[in-house]
Coordinates of C-alpha atoms in Angstrom, one line a residue:
Q1 CA -17.8 7.9 7.4
A2 CA -16.0 5.0 5.5
S3 CA -14.1 7.0 2.9
T4 CA -12.6 3.8 1.3
A5 CA -15.7 1.6 -0.1
I6 CA -16.2 -2.0 -2.6
Y7 CA -20.2 -0.7 -3.4
G8 CA -22.5 -3.4 -5.9
L9 CA -24.9 -3.3 -7.7
G10 CA -26.2 -6.7 -7.6
K11 CA -24.4 -9.5 -6.0
V12 CA -21.1 -9.6 -4.1
V13 CA -18.4 -12.0 -3.4
L14 CA -15.9 -11.9 -1.5
A15 CA -13.6 -15.4 -1.6
G16 CA -10.6 -16.8 -2.0
G17 CA -11.1 -17.8 -5.9
K18 CA -12.9 -20.8 -7.8
D19 CA -12.2 -24.6 -8.1
A20 CA -12.5 -26.5 -11.2
N21 CA -16.2 -26.6 -10.5
G22 CA -17.1 -23.3 -10.5
D23 CA -17.3 -23.3 -6.4
Y24 CA -16.7 -20.8 -4.9
T25 CA -13.5 -21.3 -2.8
N26 CA -12.9 -19.8 1.3
A27 CA -9.7 -16.9 1.6
N28 CA -8.4 -16.7 4.4
L29 CA -8.5 -13.6 5.6
I30 CA -11.2 -11.4 4.9
R31 CA -10.2 -8.2 6.8
N32 CA -12.2 -4.8 6.9
R33 CA -10.4 -1.9 8.6
S34 CA -13.2 0.5 8.3
A35 CA -14.6 0.8 4.7
L36 CA -18.1 0.2 3.7
I37 CA -19.0 -2.9 2.1
E38 CA -22.2 -2.6 0.7
S39 CA -24.3 -4.2 -1.3
V40 CA -28.3 -3.8 -3.4
G41 CA -28.2 -7.5 -4.2
D42 CA -27.0 -10.6 -2.5
M43 CA -23.4 -10.7 -0.5
A44 CA -21.9 -14.0 0.1
L45 CA -17.9 -13.6 2.3
H46 CA -16.1 -17.2 1.4
A47 CA -13.4 -16.8 4.4
A48 CA -12.0 -19.1 6.9
Q49 CA -11.7 -15.6 8.9
V50 CA -13.8 -12.3 8.8
T51 CA -12.2 -9.6 10.8
N52 CA -14.2 -5.8 10.4
T53 CA -12.9 -3.5 12.2
R54 CA -13.9 0.3 12.6
T55 CA -11.2 2.3 13.9
A56 CA -13.0 5.6 13.6
M57 CA -16.6 5.8 14.9
T58 CA -19.1 7.8 14.7
T59 CA -23.0 8.1 15.9
T60 CA -26.0 10.5 15.2
G61 CA -30.0 11.5 16.4
L62 CA -30.6 10.2 19.7
N63 CA -28.0 9.4 22.3
L64 CA -29.9 7.7 25.8
P65 CA -28.2 6.9 28.6
L66 CA -27.9 3.2 29.1
D67 CA -29.5 1.6 31.8
P68 CA -27.2 -0.7 33.9
A69 CA -30.0 -3.1 35.3
L70 CA -30.8 -3.5 31.5
M71 CA -26.9 -4.1 31.1
E72 CA -26.0 -6.2 33.8
Q73 CA -28.8 -8.5 32.7
L74 CA -27.4 -8.8 29.6
G75 CA -24.1 -10.1 30.2
I76 CA -22.2 -6.9 29.2
S77 CA -19.3 -5.2 31.6
M78 CA -18.9 -2.0 31.5
S79 CA -16.1 -1.8 33.7
G80 CA -12.3 -3.4 32.3
C81 CA -9.2 -3.0 32.1
T82 CA -6.8 -2.0 28.9
A83 CA -3.5 -3.1 28.9
W84 CA 0.0 -3.9 26.6
Y85 CA -0.4 -7.2 28.4
A86 CA -3.5 -9.3 30.1
A87 CA -1.2 -10.3 33.1
A88 CA -1.5 -6.3 34.0
C89 CA -5.3 -6.5 34.5
A90 CA -4.6 -9.3 37.1
G91 CA -2.2 -6.4 39.5
Q92 CA 0.4 -8.4 38.6
N93 CA 3.9 -6.2 37.1
V94 CA 4.6 -7.4 33.7
P95 CA 7.0 -5.0 31.3
W96 CA 4.9 -2.1 29.0
G97 CA 5.4 -2.5 25.7
A98 CA 6.0 0.6 22.9
P99 CA 5.3 4.0 24.0
P100 CA 1.5 4.8 24.4
D101 CA -0.8 6.5 21.9
P102 CA -2.4 9.0 23.1
N103 CA -5.3 8.4 20.2
A104 CA -5.7 4.7 20.7
I105 CA -8.7 3.0 23.4
G106 CA -6.8 4.1 27.2
G107 CA -3.6 4.5 25.6
A108 CA -3.0 1.1 23.8
Y109 CA -2.7 0.3 20.6
I110 CA -6.1 -1.8 19.1
E111 CA -4.7 -3.8 16.2
P112 CA -1.5 -6.3 15.4
P113 CA 1.9 -6.1 15.5
H114 CA 1.2 -3.9 18.8
G115 CA 1.3 -6.9 21.0
G116 CA -0.9 -9.1 19.2
Q117 CA -4.6 -11.1 21.6
W118 CA -2.4 -8.4 24.0
N119 CA -3.7 -5.6 22.8
S120 CA -6.5 -4.7 25.0
G121 CA -7.6 -7.2 28.6
Y122 CA -11.1 -6.1 28.9
Q123 CA -12.6 -7.9 31.7

């Protein structure tokens, strides 16, 4: 459950600002890390990029096993590789980064600056 929240009783707008005509301008980035963003009314996100990550995930209710045939039909692979450098997933010998984090998926960091785009090499 999120402990930080943006909750609007009406319309919620996340933007870079407003121009001279009163129109919303794009923010470079809206980044949400495990917070709740909810609105009773409309919600508008004006941004060049929106990144929404959940660093702590929980589930409730009925959890059923996945049908492997359905996963294959949908093109979802349940195999992969986690590495500091994506080249390691192709069997190449690469140097390893900082010490692994035992609390992260596969012991690898999941967000920059701990290796940038090569944090996870799921393939």
